[in-house]
mmCIF file of C-alpha atoms in Angstrom:
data_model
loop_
_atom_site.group_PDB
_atom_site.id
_atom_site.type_symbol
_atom_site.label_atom_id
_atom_site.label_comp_id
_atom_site.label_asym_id
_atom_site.label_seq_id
_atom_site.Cartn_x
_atom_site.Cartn_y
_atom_site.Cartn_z
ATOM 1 C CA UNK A 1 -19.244 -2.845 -14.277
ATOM 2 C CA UNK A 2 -17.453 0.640 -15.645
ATOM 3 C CA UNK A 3 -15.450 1.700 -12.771
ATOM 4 C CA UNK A 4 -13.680 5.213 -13.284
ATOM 5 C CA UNK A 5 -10.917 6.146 -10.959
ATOM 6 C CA UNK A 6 -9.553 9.398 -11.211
ATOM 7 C CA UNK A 7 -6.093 9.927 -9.585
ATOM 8 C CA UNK A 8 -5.403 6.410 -9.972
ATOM 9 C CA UNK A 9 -1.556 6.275 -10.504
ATOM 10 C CA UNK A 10 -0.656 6.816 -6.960
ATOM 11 C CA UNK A 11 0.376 3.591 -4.709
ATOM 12 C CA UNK A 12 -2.817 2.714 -3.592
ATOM 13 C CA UNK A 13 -4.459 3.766 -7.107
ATOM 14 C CA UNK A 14 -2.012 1.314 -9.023
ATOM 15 C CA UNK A 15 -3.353 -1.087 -6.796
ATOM 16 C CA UNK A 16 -6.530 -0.747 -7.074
ATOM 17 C CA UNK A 17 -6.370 -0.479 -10.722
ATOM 18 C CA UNK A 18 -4.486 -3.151 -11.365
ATOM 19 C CA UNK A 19 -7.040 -5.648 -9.259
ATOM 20 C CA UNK A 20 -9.980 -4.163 -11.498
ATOM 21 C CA UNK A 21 -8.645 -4.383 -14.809
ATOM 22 C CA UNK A 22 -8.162 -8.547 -14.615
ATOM 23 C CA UNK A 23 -11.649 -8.450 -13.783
ATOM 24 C CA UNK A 24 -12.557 -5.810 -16.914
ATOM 25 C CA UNK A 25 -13.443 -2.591 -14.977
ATOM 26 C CA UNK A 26 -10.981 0.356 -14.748
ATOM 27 C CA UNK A 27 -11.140 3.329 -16.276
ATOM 28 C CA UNK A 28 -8.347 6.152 -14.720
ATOM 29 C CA UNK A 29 -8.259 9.374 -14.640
ATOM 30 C CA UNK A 30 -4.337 10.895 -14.477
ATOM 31 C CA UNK A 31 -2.901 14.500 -14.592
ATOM 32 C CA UNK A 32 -0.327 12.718 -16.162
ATOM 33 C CA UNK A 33 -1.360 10.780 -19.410
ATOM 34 C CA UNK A 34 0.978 8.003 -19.519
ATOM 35 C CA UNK A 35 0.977 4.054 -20.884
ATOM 36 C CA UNK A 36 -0.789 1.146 -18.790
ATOM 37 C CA UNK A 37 -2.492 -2.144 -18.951
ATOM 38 C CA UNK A 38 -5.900 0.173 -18.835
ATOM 39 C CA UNK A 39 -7.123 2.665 -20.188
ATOM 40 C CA UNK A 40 -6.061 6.379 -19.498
ATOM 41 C CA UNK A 41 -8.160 9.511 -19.489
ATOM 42 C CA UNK A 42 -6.466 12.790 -19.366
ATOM 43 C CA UNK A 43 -8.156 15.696 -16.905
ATOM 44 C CA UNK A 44 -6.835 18.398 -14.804
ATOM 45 C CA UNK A 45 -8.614 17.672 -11.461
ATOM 46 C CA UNK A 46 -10.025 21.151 -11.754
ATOM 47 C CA UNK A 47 -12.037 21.814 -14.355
ATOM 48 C CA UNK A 48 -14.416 19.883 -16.405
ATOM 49 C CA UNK A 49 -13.348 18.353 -19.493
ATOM 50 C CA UNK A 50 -14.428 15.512 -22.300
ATOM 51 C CA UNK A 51 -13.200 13.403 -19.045
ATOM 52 C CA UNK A 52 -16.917 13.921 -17.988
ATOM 53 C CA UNK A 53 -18.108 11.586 -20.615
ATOM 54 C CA UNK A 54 -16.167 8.479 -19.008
ATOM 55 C CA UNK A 55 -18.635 9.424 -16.291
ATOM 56 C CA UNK A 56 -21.667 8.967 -17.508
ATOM 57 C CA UNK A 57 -23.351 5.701 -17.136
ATOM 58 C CA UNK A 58 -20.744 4.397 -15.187
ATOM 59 C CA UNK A 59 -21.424 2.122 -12.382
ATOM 60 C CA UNK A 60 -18.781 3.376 -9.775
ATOM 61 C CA UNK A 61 -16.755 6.184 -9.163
ATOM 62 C CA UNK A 62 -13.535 6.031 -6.692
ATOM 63 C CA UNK A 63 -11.796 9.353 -6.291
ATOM 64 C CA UNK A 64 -8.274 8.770 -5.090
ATOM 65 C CA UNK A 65 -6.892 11.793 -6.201
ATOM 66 C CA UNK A 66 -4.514 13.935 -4.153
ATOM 67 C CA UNK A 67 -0.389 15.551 -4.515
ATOM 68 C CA UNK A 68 1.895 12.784 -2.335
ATOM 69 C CA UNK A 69 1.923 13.585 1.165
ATOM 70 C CA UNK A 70 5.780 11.748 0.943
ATOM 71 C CA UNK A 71 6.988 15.628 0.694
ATOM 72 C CA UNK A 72 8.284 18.080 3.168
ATOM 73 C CA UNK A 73 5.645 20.105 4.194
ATOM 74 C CA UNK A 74 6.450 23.268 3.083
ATOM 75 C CA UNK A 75 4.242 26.436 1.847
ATOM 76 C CA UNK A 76 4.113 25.318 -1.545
ATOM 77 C CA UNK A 77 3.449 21.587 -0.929
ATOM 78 C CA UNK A 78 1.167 22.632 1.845
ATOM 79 C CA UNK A 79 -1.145 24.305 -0.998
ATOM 80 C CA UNK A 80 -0.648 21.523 -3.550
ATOM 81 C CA UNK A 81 -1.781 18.717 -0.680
ATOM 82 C CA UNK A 82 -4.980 20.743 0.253
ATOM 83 C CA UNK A 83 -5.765 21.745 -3.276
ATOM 84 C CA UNK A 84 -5.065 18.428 -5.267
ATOM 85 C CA UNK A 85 -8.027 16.965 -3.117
ATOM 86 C CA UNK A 86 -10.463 19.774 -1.742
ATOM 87 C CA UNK A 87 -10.625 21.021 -5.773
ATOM 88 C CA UNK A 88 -10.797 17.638 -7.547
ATOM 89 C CA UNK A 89 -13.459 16.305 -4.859
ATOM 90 C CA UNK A 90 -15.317 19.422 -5.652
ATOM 91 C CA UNK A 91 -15.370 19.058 -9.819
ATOM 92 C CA UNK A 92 -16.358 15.770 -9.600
ATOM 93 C CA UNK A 93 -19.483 16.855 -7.339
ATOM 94 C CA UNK A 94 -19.842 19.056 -9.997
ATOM 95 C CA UNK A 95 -19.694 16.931 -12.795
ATOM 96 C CA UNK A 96 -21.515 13.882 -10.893
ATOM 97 C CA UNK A 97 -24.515 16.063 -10.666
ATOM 98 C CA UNK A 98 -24.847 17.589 -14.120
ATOM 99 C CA UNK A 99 -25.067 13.786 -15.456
ATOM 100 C CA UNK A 100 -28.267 12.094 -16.788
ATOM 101 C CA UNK A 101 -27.145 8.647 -15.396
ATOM 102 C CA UNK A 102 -24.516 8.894 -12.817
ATOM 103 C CA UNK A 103 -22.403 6.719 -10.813
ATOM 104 C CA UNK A 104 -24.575 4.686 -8.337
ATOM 105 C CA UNK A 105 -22.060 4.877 -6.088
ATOM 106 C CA UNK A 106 -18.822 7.379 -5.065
ATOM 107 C CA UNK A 107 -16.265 6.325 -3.025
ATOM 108 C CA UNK A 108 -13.850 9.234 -2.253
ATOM 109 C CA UNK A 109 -10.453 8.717 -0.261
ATOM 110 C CA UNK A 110 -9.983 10.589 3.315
ATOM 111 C CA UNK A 111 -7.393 9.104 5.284
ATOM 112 C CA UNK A 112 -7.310 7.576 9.306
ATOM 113 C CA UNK A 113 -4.878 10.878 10.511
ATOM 114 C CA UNK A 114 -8.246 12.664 10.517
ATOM 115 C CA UNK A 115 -8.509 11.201 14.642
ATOM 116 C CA UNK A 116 -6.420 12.582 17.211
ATOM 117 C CA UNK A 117 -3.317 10.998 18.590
ATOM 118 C CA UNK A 118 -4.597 8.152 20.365
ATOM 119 C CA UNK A 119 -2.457 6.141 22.930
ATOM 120 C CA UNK A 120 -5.692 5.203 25.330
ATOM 121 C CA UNK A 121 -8.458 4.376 23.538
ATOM 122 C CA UNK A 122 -8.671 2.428 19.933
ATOM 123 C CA UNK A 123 -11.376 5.178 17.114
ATOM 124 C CA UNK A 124 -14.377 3.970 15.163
ATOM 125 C CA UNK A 125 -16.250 5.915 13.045
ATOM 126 C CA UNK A 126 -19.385 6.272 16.060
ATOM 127 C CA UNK A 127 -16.889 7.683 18.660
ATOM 128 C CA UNK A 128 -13.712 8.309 17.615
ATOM 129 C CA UNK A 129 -12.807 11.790 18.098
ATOM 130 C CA UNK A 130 -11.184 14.225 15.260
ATOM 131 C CA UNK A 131 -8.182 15.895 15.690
ATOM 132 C CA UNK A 132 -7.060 19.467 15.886
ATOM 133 C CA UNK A 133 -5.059 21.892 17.839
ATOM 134 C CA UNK A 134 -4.393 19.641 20.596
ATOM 135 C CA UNK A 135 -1.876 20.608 22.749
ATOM 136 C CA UNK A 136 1.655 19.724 22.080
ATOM 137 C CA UNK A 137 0.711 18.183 18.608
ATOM 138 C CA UNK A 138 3.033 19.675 16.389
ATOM 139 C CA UNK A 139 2.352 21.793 13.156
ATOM 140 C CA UNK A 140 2.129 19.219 10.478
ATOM 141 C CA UNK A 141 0.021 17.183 12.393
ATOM 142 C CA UNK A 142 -2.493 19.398 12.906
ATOM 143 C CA UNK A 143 -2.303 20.328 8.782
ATOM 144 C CA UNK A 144 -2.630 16.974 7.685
ATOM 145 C CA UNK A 145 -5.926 16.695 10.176
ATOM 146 C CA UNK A 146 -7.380 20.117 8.557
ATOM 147 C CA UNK A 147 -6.698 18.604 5.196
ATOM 148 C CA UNK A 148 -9.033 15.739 5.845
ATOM 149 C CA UNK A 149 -11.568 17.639 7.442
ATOM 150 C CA UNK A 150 -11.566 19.807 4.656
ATOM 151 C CA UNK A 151 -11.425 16.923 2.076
ATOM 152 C CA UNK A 152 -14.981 15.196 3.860
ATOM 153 C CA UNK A 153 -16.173 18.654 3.999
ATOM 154 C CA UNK A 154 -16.120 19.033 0.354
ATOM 155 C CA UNK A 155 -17.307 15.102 -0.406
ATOM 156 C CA UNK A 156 -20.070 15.607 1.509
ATOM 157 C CA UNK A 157 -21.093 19.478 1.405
ATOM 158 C CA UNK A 158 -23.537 18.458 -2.037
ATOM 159 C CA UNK A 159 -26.556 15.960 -1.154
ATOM 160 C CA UNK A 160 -26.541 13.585 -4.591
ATOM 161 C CA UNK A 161 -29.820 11.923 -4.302
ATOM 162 C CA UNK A 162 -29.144 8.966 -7.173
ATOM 163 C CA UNK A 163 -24.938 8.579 -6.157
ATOM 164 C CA UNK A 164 -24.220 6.724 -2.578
ATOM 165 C CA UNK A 165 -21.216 8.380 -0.729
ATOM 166 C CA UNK A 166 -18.854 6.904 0.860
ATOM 167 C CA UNK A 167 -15.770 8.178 1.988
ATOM 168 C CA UNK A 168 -12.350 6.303 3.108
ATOM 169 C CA UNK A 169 -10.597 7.108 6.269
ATOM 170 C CA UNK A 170 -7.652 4.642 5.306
ATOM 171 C CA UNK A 171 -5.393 3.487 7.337
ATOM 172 C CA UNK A 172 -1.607 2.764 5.618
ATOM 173 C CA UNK A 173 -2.292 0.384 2.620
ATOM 174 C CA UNK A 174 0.743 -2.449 2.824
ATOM 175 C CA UNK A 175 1.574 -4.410 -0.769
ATOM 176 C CA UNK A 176 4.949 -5.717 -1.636
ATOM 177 C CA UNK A 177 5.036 -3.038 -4.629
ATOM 178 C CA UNK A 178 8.372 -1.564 -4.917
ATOM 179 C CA UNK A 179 7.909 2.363 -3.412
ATOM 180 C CA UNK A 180 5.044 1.987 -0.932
ATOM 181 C CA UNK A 181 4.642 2.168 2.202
ATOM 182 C CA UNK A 182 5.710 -1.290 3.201
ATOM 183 C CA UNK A 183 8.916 -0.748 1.430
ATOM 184 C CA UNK A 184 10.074 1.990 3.668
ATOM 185 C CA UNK A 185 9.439 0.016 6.651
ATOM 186 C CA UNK A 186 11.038 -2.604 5.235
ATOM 187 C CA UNK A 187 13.900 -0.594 4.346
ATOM 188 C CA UNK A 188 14.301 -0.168 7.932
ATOM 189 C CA UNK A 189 14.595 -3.853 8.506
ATOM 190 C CA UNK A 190 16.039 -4.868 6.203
ATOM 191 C CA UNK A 191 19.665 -1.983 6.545
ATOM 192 C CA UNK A 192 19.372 -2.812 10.358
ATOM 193 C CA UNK A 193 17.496 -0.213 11.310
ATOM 194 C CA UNK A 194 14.083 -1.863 12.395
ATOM 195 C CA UNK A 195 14.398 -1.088 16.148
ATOM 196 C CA UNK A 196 11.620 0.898 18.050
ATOM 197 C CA UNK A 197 10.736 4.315 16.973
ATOM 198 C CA UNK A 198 10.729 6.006 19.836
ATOM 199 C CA UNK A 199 8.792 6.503 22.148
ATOM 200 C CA UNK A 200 7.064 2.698 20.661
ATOM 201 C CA UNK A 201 4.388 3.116 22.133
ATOM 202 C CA UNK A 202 2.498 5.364 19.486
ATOM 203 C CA UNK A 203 -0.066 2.640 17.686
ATOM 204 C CA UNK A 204 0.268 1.635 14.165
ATOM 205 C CA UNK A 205 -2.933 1.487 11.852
ATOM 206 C CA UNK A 206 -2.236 -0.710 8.837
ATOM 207 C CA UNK A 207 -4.244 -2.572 6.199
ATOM 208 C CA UNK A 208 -3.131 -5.469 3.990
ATOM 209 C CA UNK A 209 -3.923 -4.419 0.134
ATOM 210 C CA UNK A 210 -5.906 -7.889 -0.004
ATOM 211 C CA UNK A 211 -8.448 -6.284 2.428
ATOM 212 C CA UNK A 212 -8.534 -3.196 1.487
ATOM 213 C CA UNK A 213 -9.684 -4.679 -2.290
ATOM 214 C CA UNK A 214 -12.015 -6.837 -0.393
ATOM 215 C CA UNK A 215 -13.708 -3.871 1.433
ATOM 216 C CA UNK A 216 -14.053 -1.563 -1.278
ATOM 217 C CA UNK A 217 -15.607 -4.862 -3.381
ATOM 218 C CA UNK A 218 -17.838 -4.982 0.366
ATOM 219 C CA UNK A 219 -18.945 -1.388 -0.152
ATOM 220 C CA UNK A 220 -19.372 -1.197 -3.610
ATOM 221 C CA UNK A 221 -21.970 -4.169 -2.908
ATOM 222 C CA UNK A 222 -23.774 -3.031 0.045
ATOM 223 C CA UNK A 223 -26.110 -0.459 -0.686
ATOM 224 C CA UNK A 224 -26.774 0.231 3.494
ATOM 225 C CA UNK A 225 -23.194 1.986 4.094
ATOM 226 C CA UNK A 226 -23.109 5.859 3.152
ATOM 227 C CA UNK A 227 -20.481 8.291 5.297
ATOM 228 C CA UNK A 228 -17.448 7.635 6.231
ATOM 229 C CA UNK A 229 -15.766 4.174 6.566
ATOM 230 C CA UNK A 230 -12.497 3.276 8.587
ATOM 231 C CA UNK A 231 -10.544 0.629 6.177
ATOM 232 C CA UNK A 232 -7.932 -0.538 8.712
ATOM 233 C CA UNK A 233 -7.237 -4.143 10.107
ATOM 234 C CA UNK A 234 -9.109 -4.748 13.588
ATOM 235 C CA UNK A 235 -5.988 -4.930 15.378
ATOM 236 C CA UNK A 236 -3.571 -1.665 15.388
ATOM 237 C CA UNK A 237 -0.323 -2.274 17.673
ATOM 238 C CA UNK A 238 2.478 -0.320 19.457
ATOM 239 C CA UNK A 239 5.139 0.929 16.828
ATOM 240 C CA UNK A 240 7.615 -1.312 18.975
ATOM 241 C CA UNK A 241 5.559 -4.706 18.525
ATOM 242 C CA UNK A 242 5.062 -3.832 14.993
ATOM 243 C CA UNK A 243 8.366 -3.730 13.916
ATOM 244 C CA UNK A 244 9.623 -6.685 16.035
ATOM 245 C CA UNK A 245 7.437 -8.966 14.051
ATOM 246 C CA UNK A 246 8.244 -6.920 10.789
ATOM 247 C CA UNK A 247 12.049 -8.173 11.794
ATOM 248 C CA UNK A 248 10.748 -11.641 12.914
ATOM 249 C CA UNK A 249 9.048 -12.303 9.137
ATOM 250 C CA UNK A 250 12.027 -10.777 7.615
ATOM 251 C CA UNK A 251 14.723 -12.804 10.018
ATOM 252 C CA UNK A 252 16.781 -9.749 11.031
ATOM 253 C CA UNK A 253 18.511 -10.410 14.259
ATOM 254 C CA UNK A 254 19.040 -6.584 15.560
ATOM 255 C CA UNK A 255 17.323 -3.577 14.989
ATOM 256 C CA UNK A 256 18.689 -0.178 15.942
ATOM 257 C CA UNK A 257 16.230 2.331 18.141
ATOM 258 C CA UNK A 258 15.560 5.748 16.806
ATOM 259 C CA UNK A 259 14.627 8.191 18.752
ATOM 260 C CA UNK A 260 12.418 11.074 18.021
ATOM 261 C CA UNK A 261 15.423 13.543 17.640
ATOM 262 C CA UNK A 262 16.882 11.018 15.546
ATOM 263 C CA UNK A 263 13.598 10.786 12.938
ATOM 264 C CA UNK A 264 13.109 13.986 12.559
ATOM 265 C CA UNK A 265 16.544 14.618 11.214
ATOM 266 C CA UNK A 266 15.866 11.615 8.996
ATOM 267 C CA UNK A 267 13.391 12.433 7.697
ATOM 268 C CA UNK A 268 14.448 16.111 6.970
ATOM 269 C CA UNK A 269 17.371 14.167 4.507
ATOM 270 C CA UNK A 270 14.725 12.339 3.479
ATOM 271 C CA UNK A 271 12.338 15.429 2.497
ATOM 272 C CA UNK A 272 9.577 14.146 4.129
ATOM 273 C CA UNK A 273 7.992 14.179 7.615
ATOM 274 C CA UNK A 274 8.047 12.105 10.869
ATOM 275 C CA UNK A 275 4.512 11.740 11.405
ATOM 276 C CA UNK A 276 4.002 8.643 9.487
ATOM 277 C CA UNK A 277 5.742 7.310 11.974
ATOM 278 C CA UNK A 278 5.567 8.870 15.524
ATOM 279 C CA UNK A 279 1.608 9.909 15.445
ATOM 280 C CA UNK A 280 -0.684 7.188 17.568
ATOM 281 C CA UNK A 281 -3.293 6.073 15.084
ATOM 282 C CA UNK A 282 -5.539 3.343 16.341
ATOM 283 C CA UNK A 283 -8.085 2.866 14.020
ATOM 284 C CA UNK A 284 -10.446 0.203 14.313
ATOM 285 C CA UNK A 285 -12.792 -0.510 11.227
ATOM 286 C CA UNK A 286 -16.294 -0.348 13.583
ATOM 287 C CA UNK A 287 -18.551 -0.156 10.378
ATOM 288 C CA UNK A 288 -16.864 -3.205 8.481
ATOM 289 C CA UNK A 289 -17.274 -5.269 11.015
ATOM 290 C CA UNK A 290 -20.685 -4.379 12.334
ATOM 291 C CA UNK A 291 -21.786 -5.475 8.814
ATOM 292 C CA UNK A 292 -20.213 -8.613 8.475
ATOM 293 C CA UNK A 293 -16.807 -7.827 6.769
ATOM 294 C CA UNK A 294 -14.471 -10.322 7.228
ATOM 295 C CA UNK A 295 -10.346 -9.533 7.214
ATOM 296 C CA UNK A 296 -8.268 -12.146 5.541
ATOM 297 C CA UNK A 297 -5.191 -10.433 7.725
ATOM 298 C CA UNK A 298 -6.205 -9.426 10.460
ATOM 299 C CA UNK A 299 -3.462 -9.615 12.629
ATOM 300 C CA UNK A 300 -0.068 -8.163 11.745
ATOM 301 C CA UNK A 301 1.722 -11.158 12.384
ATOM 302 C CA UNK A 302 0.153 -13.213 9.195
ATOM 303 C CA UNK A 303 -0.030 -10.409 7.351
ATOM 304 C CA UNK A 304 3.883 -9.639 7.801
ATOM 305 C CA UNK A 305 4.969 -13.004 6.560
ATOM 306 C CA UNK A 306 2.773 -12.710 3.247
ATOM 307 C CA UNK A 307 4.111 -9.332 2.322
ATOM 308 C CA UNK A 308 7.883 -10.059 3.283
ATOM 309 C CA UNK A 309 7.766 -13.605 1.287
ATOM 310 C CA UNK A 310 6.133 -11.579 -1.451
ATOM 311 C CA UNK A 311 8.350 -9.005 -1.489
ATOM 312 C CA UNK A 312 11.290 -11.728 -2.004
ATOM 313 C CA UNK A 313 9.771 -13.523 -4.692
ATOM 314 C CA UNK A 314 8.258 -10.227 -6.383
ATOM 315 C CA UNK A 315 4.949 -11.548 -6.970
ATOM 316 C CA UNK A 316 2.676 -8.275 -6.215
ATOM 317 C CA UNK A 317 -0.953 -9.729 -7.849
ATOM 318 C CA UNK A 318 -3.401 -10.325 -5.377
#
């Protein structure tokens, strides 16, 4: 199959691409034309270009572009999150439908913050319920929830009669690769500093990278599933649980608490923001498993100790 992935370069796109291209696949699209095992297309994520041609007859097209949220949010960054993925979702809707023989299917990225804080019930994609101005949530929770909105807005705004849509409300993608995710939790382990985020109750979504290869694989080959799709393991768990096993696989003996006062002046330092970490997500993938998906990790527990003793012996291929 030709696979094109524009905004591939990102954590998750690195990922992804590297998984394809052992099995022959990847084409990426990058703002930033640089050197890698595949190939590189340059393109602007707004406007059409010769990138269009990579497009045609292609078998699969997974959109995963999009500015780091790993940023303060401030008015300029605000613009550049909303804009990197509203605009490029809408050019490639563009460009999808001018093409004699498009993509059979799309798969576009969204992201799990588009539910509300959830500490009572777990979300699926039947009845979970979006976010949005609820009270108390604070500023830059309720932008990163109009973001998505507006992201699936734009995905799905243009009815493309031969292209399957599929979007992904993904939960955090875990891998061993220096700079993710996993190493900033780790981070906190591993300098002592793994205790409970305060309050520890707030639930933490997660997905191993193994499974989330294996689902987009799933929904590449199962023609049934069109909307959106929750890629996230089965079982989410309090922030406090999830960190005491993270210290258990890693064999820290103490972890410092943080509270929320604590994080947000973190994070400041850190020039990004606390809601990776204090926002209840609990995501459950409803769709995946209705259809027979089956997790390889789907429990933290197992998946901890394969990402902490591949993390020590720096073997990130899947």
């Amino acid at each position: 199959m030709k696979i094109v992935i524009p905004g591939g370069t990102g954590q998750v796109g690195h990922i992804l691409a590297r998984h394809l291209h052992h099995q022959g696949h990847t084409v990426v699209f990058s703002r930033t034309p640089h050197t890698a095992p595949w190939r590189i297309v340059p393109w602007n994520g707004l406007t059409t270009g010769p990138w269009i041609v990579e497009l045609e007859q292609s078998d699969v097209c997974i959109n995963l572009a999009g500015r780091s949220v790993n940023c303060r949010y401030t008015p300029a960054n605000r613009r550049a999150i909303f804009e990197s993925r509203v605009l490029s979702t809408k050019i490639l809707d563009e460009a999808i439908a001018s093409l004699k023989h498009p993509p059979t299917i799309w798969l576009n990225a969204s992201t799990a913050t588009i539910y509300r804080h959830s500490l009572d019930r777990p979300m699926d994609e039947a009845t979970g319920e979006l976010g949005g101005n609820e009270p108390g949530a604070p500023d830059t929770w309720n932008f990163s929830i109009e973001v998505a909105k507006a992201w699936e807005s734009s995905f799905f705004s243009t009815p493309l009669p031969r292209t399957r849509k599929v979007a992904l409300r993904s939960a955090m993608t875990f891998s061993p690769d220096p700079g993710g995710v996993f190493a900033v939790f780790l981070s906190l382990v591993r300098h002592g500093l793994g205790g409970t985020n305060a309050p520890g109750t707030q639930f933490v979504s997660w997905i191993h990278e193994a499974d989330f290869l294996r689902a987009v694989e799933f929904l590449i080959a199962t023609p049934a599933i069109t909307g959106p799709v929750n890629l996230a393991s089965p079982n989410p768990l309090p922030n406090r649980d999830f960190l005491r096993i993270l210290r258990e696989a890693w064999g820290a003996r103490i972890g410092l608490p943080t509270a929320p006062w604590m994080l947000e002046i973190g994070t400041f330092l850190l020039r990004t923001e606390s809601e990776l970490i204090l926002k209840s997500r609990q995501v459950i993938p409803g769709r995946l498993l209705n259809t027979g998906f089956q997790f390889t990790y789907p429990d933290w527990p197992s998946a901890a100790r394969d990402l902490v003793a591949r993390w020590r012996s720096r073997k990130f291929h899947v």
